[in-house]
DNA sequence: TCGCTAGGACGTCACGATAT
DNA sequence: ATATCGTGACGTCCTAGCGA
């Protein structure tokens, strides 16, 4: 118990330290802002010249958090819901879901399960898991048109006018509902331009995945911090109770027998 | 109302750990 | 050996709160 307490205290103080570090970072930020950072390209350049994280500062808080997690009683952290498929949201607010068998479904509302999703039949046998592919999707009612680049179970969503213009999009097959077009991405790249496009696409995919991962990571961290705070509250309560109990016992034993 | 500050959320990069 | 994942660090943007 005592060791847990001290660890929780240590955790709290490292929280303070990290807050201080954040203040320092902000100060540095402001100083950096005072330099000429108006140009986005310069900013990019600065980013690219940046030192690596490990060089700048050592690991602190998280390592400790992980150590403590093994000792304290399991918190009621709700695990990420197990979804029957991957679900993505487009910048038009629609949700694209991949079912286990590789089918794609589109919905305008987030699927609690996957009910209410509108099935999107694919034009050929290419499954998203097996090959990279592009789906162009346009709504019947509107002029909104988007492209989805898929590789494995990942999807990259862009407006049809976006950077993926290098891809060849087949002429829509009239039999396809909702203007759905599906093509295989070029299997063999030859020209430097194609290679560059491939590299760009790979990079976009990696960035997208990392974005998702960072979001998930933050969510987990927040949940864990909340859990720790609860734990602190519980321990403080216990501590108070024990102190009162001790006081009462002292009163009994220290009272002089008549 | 305006400027400043703190805090939160996000995207990106780098890197270690783990899986294939 | 290479790919993928998870996460710390950083820079940026946005917003709420506060004092002048």
Short mmCIF file of C-alpha atoms (C1' of nucleotides) in Angstrom, two decimals:
data_model
loop_
_atom_site.label_atom_id
_atom_site.label_comp_id
_atom_site.label_asym_id
_atom_site.label_seq_id
_atom_site.Cartn_x
_atom_site.Cartn_y
_atom_site.Cartn_z
CA UNK A 1 0.00 0.00 0.00
CA UNK A 2 2.70 2.42 1.02
CA UNK A 3 4.61 1.72 -2.14
CA UNK A 4 1.55 2.31 -4.22
CA UNK A 5 0.95 5.56 -2.39
CA UNK A 6 4.46 6.74 -2.99
CA UNK A 7 4.21 5.77 -6.59
CA UNK A 8 1.00 7.66 -6.97
CA UNK A 9 2.65 10.65 -5.35
CA UNK A 10 5.59 10.27 -7.65
CA UNK A 11 3.16 10.15 -10.53
CA UNK A 12 1.51 13.32 -9.33
CA UNK A 13 4.81 15.11 -9.04
CA UNK A 14 5.88 14.00 -12.47
CA UNK A 15 2.59 15.44 -13.63
CA UNK A 16 3.72 18.73 -12.15
CA UNK A 17 7.06 18.33 -13.86
CA UNK A 18 5.43 17.68 -17.17
CA UNK A 19 3.24 20.72 -16.66
CA UNK A 20 6.36 22.77 -16.03
CA UNK A 21 7.92 21.31 -19.11
CA UNK A 22 4.86 22.32 -21.04
CA UNK A 23 5.18 25.88 -19.76
CA UNK A 24 8.79 25.89 -20.90
CA UNK A 25 7.75 24.57 -24.27
CA UNK A 26 5.13 27.28 -24.59
CA UNK A 27 7.67 29.93 -23.81
CA UNK A 28 9.92 28.49 -26.46
CA UNK A 29 6.95 28.40 -28.77
CA UNK A 30 6.25 32.07 -28.26
CA UNK A 31 9.87 32.92 -28.85
CA UNK A 32 9.78 30.89 -32.00
CA UNK A 33 6.63 32.71 -33.03
CA UNK A 34 8.43 36.00 -32.65
CA UNK A 35 10.77 34.89 -35.32
CA UNK A 36 9.36 35.09 -38.78
CA UNK A 37 7.21 32.01 -39.04
CA UNK A 38 4.63 33.41 -41.34
CA UNK A 39 5.77 31.29 -44.21
CA UNK A 40 4.46 27.77 -44.09
CA UNK A 41 7.37 26.45 -46.12
CA UNK A 42 9.83 27.83 -43.65
CA UNK A 43 7.87 26.13 -40.93
CA UNK A 44 8.08 22.84 -42.77
CA UNK A 45 11.77 23.34 -43.21
CA UNK A 46 12.21 24.03 -39.54
CA UNK A 47 10.28 20.89 -38.76
CA UNK A 48 12.43 18.83 -41.02
CA UNK A 49 15.61 20.13 -39.44
CA UNK A 50 14.32 19.45 -35.93
CA UNK A 51 16.28 17.30 -33.54
CA UNK A 52 14.87 13.93 -32.75
CA UNK A 53 12.74 13.58 -29.65
CA UNK A 54 15.22 11.32 -27.96
CA UNK A 55 18.02 13.79 -28.46
CA UNK A 56 16.02 16.62 -26.97
CA UNK A 57 14.81 15.11 -23.73
CA UNK A 58 14.73 11.82 -21.92
CA UNK A 59 11.64 9.77 -21.29
CA UNK A 60 9.97 10.57 -18.03
CA UNK A 61 6.35 10.26 -17.20
CA UNK A 62 5.09 7.49 -19.32
CA UNK A 63 7.62 4.94 -18.27
CA UNK A 64 6.60 5.49 -14.68
CA UNK A 65 2.96 5.29 -15.54
CA UNK A 66 3.51 1.93 -17.11
CA UNK A 67 5.37 0.69 -14.05
CA UNK A 68 2.59 1.72 -11.74
CA UNK A 69 -0.07 0.23 -13.92
CA UNK A 70 1.25 -3.19 -13.13
CA UNK A 71 0.93 -2.72 -9.40
CA UNK A 72 -2.29 -0.86 -8.74
CA UNK A 73 -5.57 -2.66 -8.83
CA UNK A 74 -7.02 -2.88 -12.29
CA UNK A 75 -8.90 0.25 -13.11
CA UNK A 76 -12.19 0.16 -14.87
CA UNK A 77 -10.75 1.39 -18.10
CA UNK A 78 -13.20 0.60 -20.80
CA UNK A 79 -11.40 -1.14 -23.60
CA UNK A 80 -11.84 0.22 -27.08
CA UNK A 81 -15.04 -1.27 -28.43
CA UNK A 82 -14.45 -4.20 -30.67
CA UNK A 83 -15.91 -3.23 -33.96
CA UNK A 84 -17.05 -5.69 -36.51
CA UNK A 85 -15.30 -3.65 -39.19
CA UNK A 86 -13.08 -0.66 -39.68
CA UNK A 87 -15.06 2.54 -39.91
CA UNK A 88 -13.81 5.79 -41.41
CA UNK A 89 -15.39 9.20 -41.64
CA UNK A 90 -15.08 11.31 -44.74
CA UNK A 91 -14.74 15.06 -44.68
CA UNK A 92 -18.32 15.20 -45.82
CA UNK A 93 -19.47 13.51 -42.67
CA UNK A 94 -20.13 10.13 -44.13
CA UNK A 95 -18.94 6.87 -42.68
CA UNK A 96 -17.27 4.14 -44.67
CA UNK A 97 -17.17 0.71 -43.08
CA UNK A 98 -15.24 -2.36 -44.09
CA UNK A 99 -16.82 -5.61 -43.11
CA UNK A 100 -14.78 -8.64 -42.19
CA UNK A 101 -15.15 -10.12 -45.63
CA UNK A 102 -13.88 -7.00 -47.31
CA UNK A 103 -17.17 -5.49 -48.38
CA UNK A 104 -17.60 -1.74 -48.18
CA UNK A 105 -20.60 -0.01 -46.71
CA UNK A 106 -21.40 3.68 -46.61
CA UNK A 107 -23.61 5.49 -44.14
CA UNK A 108 -24.40 9.06 -43.24
CA UNK A 109 -24.58 8.24 -39.52
CA UNK A 110 -22.01 6.59 -37.35
CA UNK A 111 -22.82 2.92 -37.06
CA UNK A 112 -23.36 1.86 -33.47
CA UNK A 113 -23.18 -1.55 -34.84
CA UNK A 114 -23.19 -1.49 -38.55
CA UNK A 115 -26.91 -1.23 -38.86
CA UNK A 116 -28.29 1.22 -41.33
CA UNK A 117 -25.25 1.10 -43.51
CA UNK A 118 -25.81 1.32 -47.15
CA UNK A 119 -24.14 -1.57 -48.95
CA UNK A 120 -21.81 -0.51 -51.72
CA UNK A 121 -21.40 -3.28 -54.25
CA UNK A 122 -18.00 -3.41 -55.87
CA UNK A 123 -17.59 -3.75 -59.55
CA UNK A 124 -15.07 -6.52 -59.56
CA UNK A 125 -13.55 -9.19 -57.43
CA UNK A 126 -10.81 -7.03 -55.97
CA UNK A 127 -11.08 -7.05 -52.23
CA UNK A 128 -9.59 -4.15 -50.27
CA UNK A 129 -7.45 -6.53 -48.28
CA UNK A 130 -5.80 -8.06 -51.23
CA UNK A 131 -4.76 -5.11 -53.32
CA UNK A 132 -4.49 -1.40 -53.43
CA UNK A 133 -7.46 0.11 -55.17
CA UNK A 134 -9.29 3.34 -55.70
CA UNK A 135 -12.97 3.82 -55.29
CA UNK A 136 -14.60 6.92 -56.60
CA UNK A 137 -17.86 7.69 -54.91
CA UNK A 138 -20.39 10.32 -55.78
CA UNK A 139 -23.79 10.87 -54.34
CA UNK A 140 -26.82 10.51 -56.52
CA UNK A 141 -28.36 13.66 -55.18
CA UNK A 142 -25.40 15.95 -54.94
CA UNK A 143 -22.32 16.88 -56.82
CA UNK A 144 -20.05 15.76 -54.03
CA UNK A 145 -17.41 13.45 -55.39
CA UNK A 146 -14.71 11.71 -53.40
CA UNK A 147 -12.04 9.14 -53.92
CA UNK A 148 -11.06 6.45 -51.49
CA UNK A 149 -7.68 4.87 -51.77
CA UNK A 150 -7.61 1.48 -50.11
CA UNK A 151 -4.76 -0.73 -49.15
CA UNK A 152 -5.17 -3.57 -46.74
CA UNK A 153 -7.97 -2.41 -44.53
CA UNK A 154 -6.99 1.23 -44.72
CA UNK A 155 -8.72 3.89 -46.68
CA UNK A 156 -7.51 7.29 -47.77
CA UNK A 157 -10.25 9.75 -48.49
CA UNK A 158 -9.79 12.66 -50.83
CA UNK A 159 -11.86 14.87 -53.02
CA UNK A 160 -11.81 13.73 -56.60
CA UNK A 161 -9.87 16.84 -57.46
CA UNK A 162 -7.23 15.99 -54.90
CA UNK A 163 -3.64 14.98 -55.17
CA UNK A 164 -4.37 11.54 -56.46
CA UNK A 165 -5.05 12.88 -59.91
CA UNK A 166 -2.12 10.84 -61.11
CA UNK A 167 -4.28 7.78 -60.88
CA UNK A 168 -6.26 6.60 -63.78
CA UNK A 169 -9.90 6.39 -62.95
CA UNK A 170 -11.91 4.18 -65.24
CA UNK A 171 -14.97 5.41 -67.02
CA UNK A 172 -17.93 4.75 -64.80
CA UNK A 173 -19.76 1.60 -65.60
CA UNK A 174 -23.36 2.48 -66.12
CA UNK A 175 -24.56 -0.54 -64.22
CA UNK A 176 -22.87 0.57 -61.03
CA UNK A 177 -25.07 2.23 -58.47
CA UNK A 178 -24.17 5.70 -57.21
CA UNK A 179 -21.40 6.22 -59.72
CA UNK A 180 -19.06 3.77 -58.08
CA UNK A 181 -15.90 3.04 -59.98
CA UNK A 182 -13.22 0.67 -58.92
CA UNK A 183 -9.85 0.15 -60.52
CA UNK A 184 -6.70 -1.69 -59.62
CA UNK A 185 -3.83 0.60 -58.89
CA UNK A 186 -0.96 0.26 -61.32
CA UNK A 187 0.78 -2.96 -60.46
CA UNK A 188 4.11 -2.20 -62.03
CA UNK A 189 5.56 1.26 -61.87
CA UNK A 190 8.12 2.21 -64.44
CA UNK A 191 8.50 5.90 -64.98
CA UNK A 192 10.03 8.13 -62.31
CA UNK A 193 6.80 10.03 -62.18
CA UNK A 194 4.86 6.90 -61.36
CA UNK A 195 7.39 5.97 -58.73
CA UNK A 196 7.07 9.40 -57.22
CA UNK A 197 3.32 9.10 -57.17
CA UNK A 198 3.60 5.72 -55.51
CA UNK A 199 5.91 7.17 -52.90
CA UNK A 200 3.55 10.05 -52.28
CA UNK A 201 0.66 7.67 -51.88
CA UNK A 202 2.58 5.48 -49.48
CA UNK A 203 3.48 8.51 -47.47
CA UNK A 204 -0.13 9.69 -47.35
CA UNK A 205 -1.17 6.27 -46.17
CA UNK A 206 1.47 6.21 -43.48
CA UNK A 207 0.52 9.68 -42.29
CA UNK A 208 -3.11 8.74 -42.17
CA UNK A 209 -2.42 5.63 -40.14
CA UNK A 210 -0.19 7.55 -37.79
CA UNK A 211 -2.83 10.23 -37.36
CA UNK A 212 -5.30 7.59 -36.33
CA UNK A 213 -2.77 5.97 -34.02
CA UNK A 214 -1.95 9.26 -32.34
CA UNK A 215 -5.61 9.94 -31.77
CA UNK A 216 -6.11 6.52 -30.23
CA UNK A 217 -3.01 6.91 -28.15
CA UNK A 218 -4.23 10.19 -26.70
CA UNK A 219 -7.58 8.70 -25.94
CA UNK A 220 -5.98 5.84 -24.03
CA UNK A 221 -3.70 8.17 -22.17
CA UNK A 222 -6.57 10.39 -21.09
CA UNK A 223 -8.49 7.39 -19.90
CA UNK A 224 -5.51 6.16 -17.95
CA UNK A 225 -4.92 9.52 -16.32
CA UNK A 226 -8.58 9.66 -15.32
CA UNK A 227 -8.19 6.21 -13.87
CA UNK A 228 -5.14 7.29 -11.87
CA UNK A 229 -7.00 10.28 -10.51
CA UNK A 230 -9.78 8.01 -9.32
CA UNK A 231 -7.21 5.81 -7.69
CA UNK A 232 -5.71 8.78 -5.88
CA UNK A 233 -9.12 9.76 -4.56
CA UNK A 234 -9.74 6.25 -3.27
CA UNK A 235 -6.36 6.05 -1.56
CA UNK A 236 -6.79 9.43 0.07
CA UNK A 237 -10.09 8.26 1.47
CA UNK A 238 -8.53 5.10 2.81
CA UNK A 239 -5.72 7.08 4.33
CA UNK A 240 -8.10 9.38 6.13
CA UNK A 241 -10.07 6.45 7.49
CA UNK A 242 -6.93 4.71 8.73
CA UNK A 243 -5.68 7.83 10.44
CA UNK A 244 -8.97 8.23 12.27
CA UNK A 245 -8.92 4.58 13.22
CA UNK A 246 -5.41 4.91 14.56
CA UNK A 247 -6.37 7.94 16.56
CA UNK A 248 -9.27 6.09 18.13
CA UNK A 249 -7.07 3.12 19.04
CA UNK A 250 -4.48 5.40 20.56
CA UNK A 251 -7.16 7.00 22.65
CA UNK A 252 -8.19 3.60 23.97
CA UNK A 253 -4.70 2.30 24.72
CA UNK A 254 -3.24 5.49 26.09
CA UNK A 255 -6.06 6.12 28.50
CA UNK A 256 -4.69 5.29 31.91
CA UNK A 257 -6.41 2.37 33.56
CA UNK A 258 -7.96 3.46 36.89
"C1'" DT B 1 -13.22 45.32 -27.26
"C1'" DC B 2 -8.62 43.86 -27.49
"C1'" DG B 3 -4.48 41.51 -26.36
"C1'" DC B 4 -2.49 37.98 -23.62
"C1'" DT B 5 -2.18 33.47 -21.55
"C1'" DA B 6 -3.22 28.73 -20.48
"C1'" DG B 7 -4.91 24.56 -21.87
"C1'" DG B 8 -6.57 21.14 -25.05
"C1'" DA B 9 -6.51 18.88 -29.43
"C1'" DC B 10 -4.30 17.80 -33.45
"C1'" DG B 11 -0.76 16.36 -37.08
"C1'" DT B 12 3.79 15.09 -37.76
"C1'" DC B 13 8.33 13.16 -36.90
"C1'" DA B 14 11.44 10.05 -34.76
"C1'" DC B 15 12.36 5.96 -32.61
"C1'" DG B 16 12.02 1.68 -29.87
"C1'" DA B 17 9.47 -2.61 -29.64
"C1'" DT B 18 7.30 -6.23 -31.81
"C1'" DA B 19 5.59 -8.99 -35.60
"C1'" DT B 20 6.30 -11.12 -40.04
"C1'" DA C 1 15.69 -7.49 -42.71
"C1'" DT C 2 11.65 -5.16 -43.14
"C1'" DA C 3 7.08 -3.59 -41.88
"C1'" DT C 4 4.03 -2.05 -38.56
"C1'" DC C 5 2.59 -0.15 -34.23
"C1'" DG C 6 2.63 2.75 -30.09
"C1'" DT C 7 4.04 6.79 -28.11
"C1'" DG C 8 7.01 10.95 -26.59
"C1'" DA C 9 8.15 15.40 -28.24
"C1'" DC C 10 7.27 19.28 -30.84
"C1'" DG C 11 4.86 22.99 -33.33
"C1'" DT C 12 0.47 24.85 -34.48
"C1'" DC C 13 -4.29 26.20 -34.06
"C1'" DC C 14 -8.35 27.23 -31.47
"C1'" DT C 15 -10.90 28.72 -27.54
"C1'" DA C 16 -12.07 30.34 -22.91
"C1'" DG C 17 -10.91 33.33 -19.27
"C1'" DC C 18 -9.02 37.51 -17.60
"C1'" DG C 19 -7.26 42.16 -17.03
"C1'" DA C 20 -6.56 46.73 -19.13
#
